[in-house]
Structure formats: structure tokens, C-alpha cells
Amino acid sequence: MTRSMALGARITALRLAERRSWIWFVVAVLVCTLGASFMREQGSPSAADMALVHITFGLVVPLLAYLSFDAALAGQAFEQAVNPLARHGGSGREAAVGASFCVCVLLVGYGAALGALTVLVSRGGGDARVLADAWASSWIGAVAGLAYGAWYTLASTLGKRGGGRIGLLLTDWVLGASTGFLAVPFPRAHIRSLLGGTPALDWSQTAGLVALVLGSALAGSLGAARLRR
Amino acid sequence: MLALRAVRDPGLGPLTFDFGPGVHVVLGDWAPTLDRLVELLAGVRQPRSGHVIWEGRLLGKTPALRREVGALLGEEELLPARSVLSALQTALELHASSLNAATLLLNVGLAALADREPRALEPRERRAIALALALALEPVRILVLADPLAVAPLVSRELILQACHARAEQSVVVITTCRPQDALELGGRVVRLVGGQLHVEPYVMPPGSACELCVQASDTRRLAALLAATSAVQGVGFQEPLAQGIWVRGADLEALARAVATAASDAGIQLYSVSPRIVPGATHEAAAATHVDAQRGAASIFGRAKATP
């Protein structure tokens, strides 16, 4: 890790702390807990799946990713957010990679924790498979956090004040919810497939996972390439 | 050579202009446009079109090139850190400078700010820190400063002037200001920014009268009479019809603006617009001939309304 990357990560961590971004995570925990409890009370055998697909990964994680990036970049585009470092001779691109890494680590943790929490609350302690399912939801949550981190890295390079972020949030919600060709680029479609929901283009879960990883890698790389050295 | 090539940006251009080694003072009448020019010359931002070139390379393109620039922007943002001292030390390290942040702050009289949080500083304090950094950096080959004397007295005027001129032989020093007095005090080549274009002009300061404000108000005649009796105002003029407004002249733009605001407020006159205008001495005399001196009530030129010191 270069000095610019380390400094990019450090200023991002400071911005997240200054803006008390952890409050959003507390709100997310409350929403996921309430949502999972509500689903459980409905008595449906697929309460956990419904809570995961529609609440935790359909609503909360994408919104949390959006809010985390907005706080980490102080509501600016990536170029402006790392400008204080770049103008003093740091590498803007490396600083952005460090900043993105910092938020991605946070989102991986958020995704994993919220996935496991949703399963634990919606299934309760009496279910024999609860731990295995919590673990499965946890790693899917981690992958989801990473995928959204990569996509928001690209989205944050678009628009004068990072307006691409709100664009991604909305298109992921609208197009990612579909199952056609237009859903393929968006994380939401493949995360839903991993959770047992309807896949995009009837792809298998493995194909969906590969598409998610490749799409995210491409988005992250494009985002970094768009920034000046 | 720091060169602007067909640069276009809001309020600027198309600009093609060269800045060689030495002190260049860009005098304009609209601070936001001057601030944009500073951002472009410091390589902080790319122009909407055209290029800013430093010795044949695009300025700001690489970290190494950016390390050659010391800048004070119109609005400064320090590096996010727990304290000013820490932010400054990080900036110095990025510039590969061996300077110590605490010593630097002490030398410019800003040691009291060392333990403050950068975000908690006032805009002028942030600019003072950024100015101290820009003036202390070595080996900076381009120094671009947005209205540095406005930071005084947080950083002393003498120190700012000395530091700028000490760099003049080796570096390109570009300073922007809206105040003709500051332009004179800063010395060097005066370049006027008018209508988005840069013109080299040997600036002549009319003695004791440097700035004009064009004022439009609900009762311009009464306002003119009130202002003519104000110490900060050295001349008041207007053209018929009065709807075009009045011109108020004085040595200090801020004092003028304050005088206008106070007079209007005291007399219950509503101000519609107040806009500054910089008056080059050469062109002013001709333009002034058409004005009417409010104090004498007869056709006159500016500056005669009161004895000029």
C-alpha cells in the first residue's frame, strides 16, 4: 500500500467518524430487526428469504452503501474528495483507491452483519439450520457489500458532486429488480439470485456470482481509471 | 513558463497568456472569477477547455508536477485530520518537505491554531494556514495566491510581501486581488482581468482614489448627497437619468461599501444593486468628465468633490 493510498484511507476514516456514519448502521440494524420480526410473525415458511431479499438486501444495504459513500466523500465527487491530498503532491488515483478500500471494508462488515442478523431474527433460535443459513447469508452480505462498494466507486466519479451515486441507487432499485437483460449489470439482481430469488436471465447462482464479481471488478477498475494520477 | 492556451472556464477566456518568472498581480473586479483563475493556474482543476501548461507539460497532471506548486485558493480546505498541526505535517510530508509543522506555525504567528480541528477553523483561518504552507514550501516553482493580503493580520503583510518577492527570481508568482491598493503594494507586473481576458497594463493609481462603486437605489439623489458628506467617500457622481445609478469613489472598497450601506440604512433608502468597478487612472479622467459632482451640484470630475490628499 502506497503512502497516498494509506492517506486516502485515513482521511476517509476520519470523515466517516466526523459525520457519525455509524448512526446509519444503527438505523439499518433496527430496520432489519423490525422487518425480520414482522416477517416471522406472518408465519410464512420463507420469512427469512422474504426479509433478506426485500428488506435487508433489497432496501437497507444499497441505501447504506449510498449513505456511506456520501459521508466518506463529504458529498463530493471522488476527484474533489481526494483533491486536498492530490494538490499537495499525492496521487489522486491511489488516494481514491485507499478511500474506496476503506468504505468497502466497512460495507463488507455491514453486509455480513445485517445478513446474519436478519436470518437469526426471522428464523429464531429453535431452528436447527439457523446457524448454517446465517453463515450463508453472512458471506452473501459480505459479497454484496464489496459489490456495492465497487459500483459506488465508479458512480462517485460521475457528476460534478458525485451525482452518479443517486443515479446508481435508483437504477439498481428499478432495473436490478427486473429479471431481464437490463438487470444483468446491477448487483441487486445477482444478490437476489444468491439468496434463492429469481435470477436474471435464468442464470444459475454460480453464473450470477461470477457476473457479480466480474461486474464489480470492472466497475471498480473503471472508477479508478477515471481519476487523475 | 506557465502558459494558458485557449483556456475557457466560466467567466474566463478564451485565454492565451504567458506568465514568466517574477511577480504578476492579476487585478480584477470579481473575486469568484479570480478564484477560478487561481485554481486553474495551481493545477487544482482542469479548465472546461484548453490547457494550462508548465514547461511543456500539462500542469497538475502528475503528482511530481503538483509538488512544484504552492497555492492559496479562494476557499481553502485543509487535509482532514484531528488537528491543524497534523494536517499541516501531512501536507509537508506529501510535498517531501523537511520542514516541521509546529515551527512553521510558530514562525508565521499561527501557533495558537495548532491544536484546533481543521473543520472548526473559520474560512480566513484556514486560508492563513494554507498561505503559511504555500509560502514555506521548497522547492516550489509556481506560487499562485488568491488575495493573500486579505489574510492579514493573521499573517503579517510584511511577511507575505517579503516571501512573494523572495520567490520572484526563481519562480512564477501569480497573485490575484480585487483591490488596486493591494496591487500597488504587492508590486510586480500588473495584469488586468477584464471581461474574462487578461491585459498587461501599467496600472496608474489615481492619487487617493482607487475604487468605484456603482449604486442603484430607490432615492439616488438623496443617497448621493448623504454619501458626499461621508469621510470614506472622495467623490460621488451620476449621469442623467438617475435610474442608471450613481458612482461613489474612495480609496478603500470595503469602507466605501460600508458607507453606502450605512447611509442607505440610516435614511431608509432601499438599495437595488451595488457593484464594484476598478478605475484605471488613464481612462478615468475622460469618463469622469461626463459625470456630475453631487456635492457641488455642477458638471465636474470625480475627485474634485473633496480635497484629494
Short mmCIF file of C-alpha atoms in Angstrom, two decimals, chain A residues 35-211:
data_model
loop_
_atom_site.label_atom_id
_atom_site.label_comp_id
_atom_site.label_asym_id
_atom_site.label_seq_id
_atom_site.Cartn_x
_atom_site.Cartn_y
_atom_site.Cartn_z
CA GLY A 35 -38.53 -6.20 9.24
CA ALA A 36 -37.37 -9.73 10.09
CA SER A 37 -39.61 -9.83 13.19
CA PHE A 38 -42.59 -8.71 11.11
CA MET A 39 -41.93 -11.42 8.50
CA ARG A 40 -41.60 -14.04 11.22
CA GLU A 41 -44.92 -13.04 12.77
CA GLN A 42 -46.61 -13.58 9.40
CA GLY A 43 -45.82 -17.28 9.95
CA SER A 44 -44.59 -17.83 6.40
CA PRO A 45 -42.00 -20.66 5.99
CA SER A 46 -39.99 -18.34 3.70
CA ALA A 47 -39.96 -15.44 6.19
CA ALA A 48 -36.15 -15.29 6.24
CA ASP A 49 -35.90 -15.26 2.44
CA MET A 50 -38.52 -12.53 2.18
CA ALA A 51 -36.75 -10.40 4.80
CA LEU A 52 -33.37 -10.89 3.15
CA VAL A 53 -34.49 -10.24 -0.43
CA HIS A 54 -36.95 -7.42 0.13
CA ILE A 55 -35.68 -5.63 3.22
CA THR A 56 -32.03 -6.29 4.04
CA PHE A 57 -30.52 -6.63 0.55
CA GLY A 58 -33.36 -5.05 -1.40
CA LEU A 59 -33.52 -1.82 0.57
CA VAL A 60 -31.17 -1.44 3.51
CA VAL A 61 -27.74 -2.49 2.16
CA PRO A 62 -27.95 -0.46 -1.10
CA LEU A 63 -29.09 2.60 0.87
CA LEU A 64 -26.39 2.08 3.47
CA ALA A 65 -23.78 1.84 0.72
CA TYR A 66 -25.06 5.07 -0.81
CA LEU A 67 -25.02 6.91 2.53
CA SER A 68 -21.59 5.57 3.48
CA PHE A 69 -20.02 6.77 0.23
CA ASP A 70 -21.77 10.11 0.53
CA ALA A 71 -20.36 10.58 4.04
CA ALA A 72 -16.90 9.25 3.14
CA LEU A 73 -16.58 11.67 0.24
CA ALA A 74 -18.22 14.55 2.11
CA GLY A 75 -20.98 14.72 -0.51
CA GLN A 76 -18.48 15.36 -3.30
CA ALA A 77 -17.28 13.52 -6.38
CA PHE A 78 -14.15 11.38 -5.90
CA GLU A 79 -11.94 13.90 -7.72
CA GLN A 80 -12.88 16.69 -5.31
CA ALA A 81 -12.86 14.45 -2.25
CA VAL A 82 -9.21 13.48 -2.73
CA ASN A 83 -8.17 16.90 -4.06
CA PRO A 84 -6.76 18.07 -0.69
CA LEU A 85 -4.29 15.18 -0.95
CA ALA A 86 -3.66 15.39 -4.68
CA ARG A 87 -2.92 19.11 -4.73
CA HIS A 88 -0.07 18.62 -2.26
CA GLY A 89 1.58 16.05 -4.50
CA GLY A 90 -0.22 12.88 -3.51
CA SER A 91 -1.59 10.57 -6.18
CA GLY A 92 -5.29 11.28 -6.65
CA ARG A 93 -5.95 7.83 -8.09
CA GLU A 94 -4.13 5.99 -5.31
CA ALA A 95 -5.79 8.13 -2.64
CA ALA A 96 -9.17 7.27 -4.19
CA VAL A 97 -8.32 3.56 -4.16
CA GLY A 98 -7.41 3.87 -0.47
CA ALA A 99 -10.63 5.74 0.25
CA SER A 100 -12.70 3.20 -1.66
CA PHE A 101 -10.95 0.33 0.13
CA CYS A 102 -11.81 1.87 3.48
CA VAL A 103 -15.53 2.17 2.64
CA CYS A 104 -15.57 -1.31 1.06
CA VAL A 105 -14.19 -2.86 4.26
CA LEU A 106 -16.95 -1.11 6.17
CA LEU A 107 -19.64 -2.27 3.72
CA VAL A 108 -18.38 -5.86 3.78
CA GLY A 109 -18.74 -5.81 7.57
CA TYR A 110 -22.16 -4.14 7.40
CA GLY A 111 -23.44 -6.59 4.75
CA ALA A 112 -22.22 -9.66 6.64
CA ALA A 113 -23.60 -8.48 9.97
CA LEU A 114 -27.01 -7.48 8.58
CA GLY A 115 -27.35 -10.73 6.58
CA ALA A 116 -26.66 -12.87 9.65
CA LEU A 117 -28.84 -10.71 11.90
CA THR A 118 -31.83 -10.93 9.52
CA VAL A 119 -31.65 -14.74 9.45
CA LEU A 120 -31.22 -15.03 13.22
CA VAL A 121 -34.21 -12.78 13.93
CA SER A 122 -36.53 -14.16 11.26
CA ARG A 123 -35.81 -17.84 11.99
CA GLY A 124 -35.40 -17.72 15.79
CA GLY A 125 -33.21 -19.97 17.96
CA GLY A 126 -35.30 -23.13 17.63
CA ASP A 127 -34.43 -23.79 14.01
CA ALA A 128 -31.70 -26.40 13.55
CA ARG A 129 -30.37 -24.85 10.32
CA VAL A 130 -30.32 -21.31 11.55
CA LEU A 131 -26.55 -21.11 12.03
CA ALA A 132 -25.77 -22.57 8.61
CA ASP A 133 -28.22 -20.16 6.97
CA ALA A 134 -26.86 -17.23 8.97
CA TRP A 135 -23.36 -18.10 7.77
CA ALA A 136 -24.56 -18.36 4.14
CA SER A 137 -26.37 -15.00 4.38
CA SER A 138 -23.33 -13.54 6.05
CA TRP A 139 -20.94 -14.30 3.19
CA ILE A 140 -23.54 -13.22 0.63
CA GLY A 141 -23.82 -9.98 2.61
CA ALA A 142 -20.04 -9.57 2.51
CA VAL A 143 -20.02 -10.08 -1.28
CA ALA A 144 -22.94 -7.64 -1.61
CA GLY A 145 -21.05 -5.03 0.43
CA LEU A 146 -17.99 -5.43 -1.75
CA ALA A 147 -20.04 -5.27 -4.97
CA TYR A 148 -21.84 -2.11 -3.92
CA GLY A 149 -18.51 -0.63 -2.82
CA ALA A 150 -17.04 -1.18 -6.28
CA TRP A 151 -20.12 0.16 -8.09
CA TYR A 152 -20.32 3.26 -5.88
CA THR A 153 -16.63 3.87 -6.56
CA LEU A 154 -17.48 4.19 -10.24
CA ALA A 155 -20.69 6.13 -9.58
CA SER A 156 -18.82 8.63 -7.37
CA THR A 157 -16.62 9.65 -10.31
CA LEU A 158 -19.71 10.71 -12.28
CA GLY A 159 -21.28 14.13 -11.93
CA LYS A 160 -19.85 17.36 -10.58
CA ARG A 161 -20.78 16.50 -7.00
CA GLY A 162 -20.88 12.73 -7.35
CA GLY A 163 -24.44 12.74 -8.67
CA GLY A 164 -23.75 9.32 -10.18
CA ARG A 165 -24.35 7.85 -6.72
CA ILE A 166 -28.03 8.73 -6.64
CA GLY A 167 -28.27 7.58 -10.26
CA LEU A 168 -26.86 4.17 -9.30
CA LEU A 169 -29.14 3.88 -6.26
CA LEU A 170 -32.23 4.47 -8.39
CA THR A 171 -31.25 2.38 -11.43
CA ASP A 172 -30.18 -0.50 -9.19
CA TRP A 173 -33.55 -0.33 -7.44
CA VAL A 174 -35.56 -0.14 -10.66
CA LEU A 175 -33.59 -2.17 -13.21
CA GLY A 176 -31.91 -4.51 -10.70
CA ALA A 177 -35.36 -5.60 -9.54
CA SER A 178 -36.20 -6.92 -13.00
CA THR A 179 -35.09 -10.30 -14.38
CA GLY A 180 -34.33 -9.33 -17.96
CA PHE A 181 -31.18 -8.29 -19.79
CA LEU A 182 -31.21 -4.81 -18.22
CA ALA A 183 -30.84 -6.32 -14.74
CA VAL A 184 -27.54 -8.05 -15.57
CA PRO A 185 -25.15 -5.17 -14.80
CA PHE A 186 -26.66 -4.42 -11.39
CA PRO A 187 -25.65 -6.05 -8.07
CA ARG A 188 -29.23 -6.30 -6.81
CA ALA A 189 -30.24 -8.87 -9.45
CA HIS A 190 -27.39 -11.27 -8.67
CA ILE A 191 -27.60 -10.87 -4.89
CA ARG A 192 -31.29 -11.78 -5.11
CA SER A 193 -30.31 -14.87 -7.12
CA LEU A 194 -27.70 -15.88 -4.50
CA LEU A 195 -30.38 -15.59 -1.81
CA GLY A 196 -32.61 -18.01 -3.71
CA GLY A 197 -34.74 -15.44 -5.53
CA THR A 198 -35.50 -15.22 -9.25
CA PRO A 199 -32.22 -14.90 -11.19
CA ALA A 200 -31.59 -12.53 -14.08
CA LEU A 201 -31.93 -14.26 -17.47
CA ASP A 202 -32.45 -17.60 -15.65
CA TRP A 203 -28.74 -17.80 -14.91
CA SER A 204 -27.52 -20.29 -12.31
CA GLN A 205 -26.35 -18.99 -8.93
CA THR A 206 -22.73 -19.68 -9.91
CA ALA A 207 -23.12 -17.72 -13.15
CA GLY A 208 -24.78 -14.91 -11.17
CA LEU A 209 -21.90 -14.85 -8.68
CA VAL A 210 -19.34 -14.75 -11.49
CA ALA A 211 -21.27 -11.91 -13.16
#
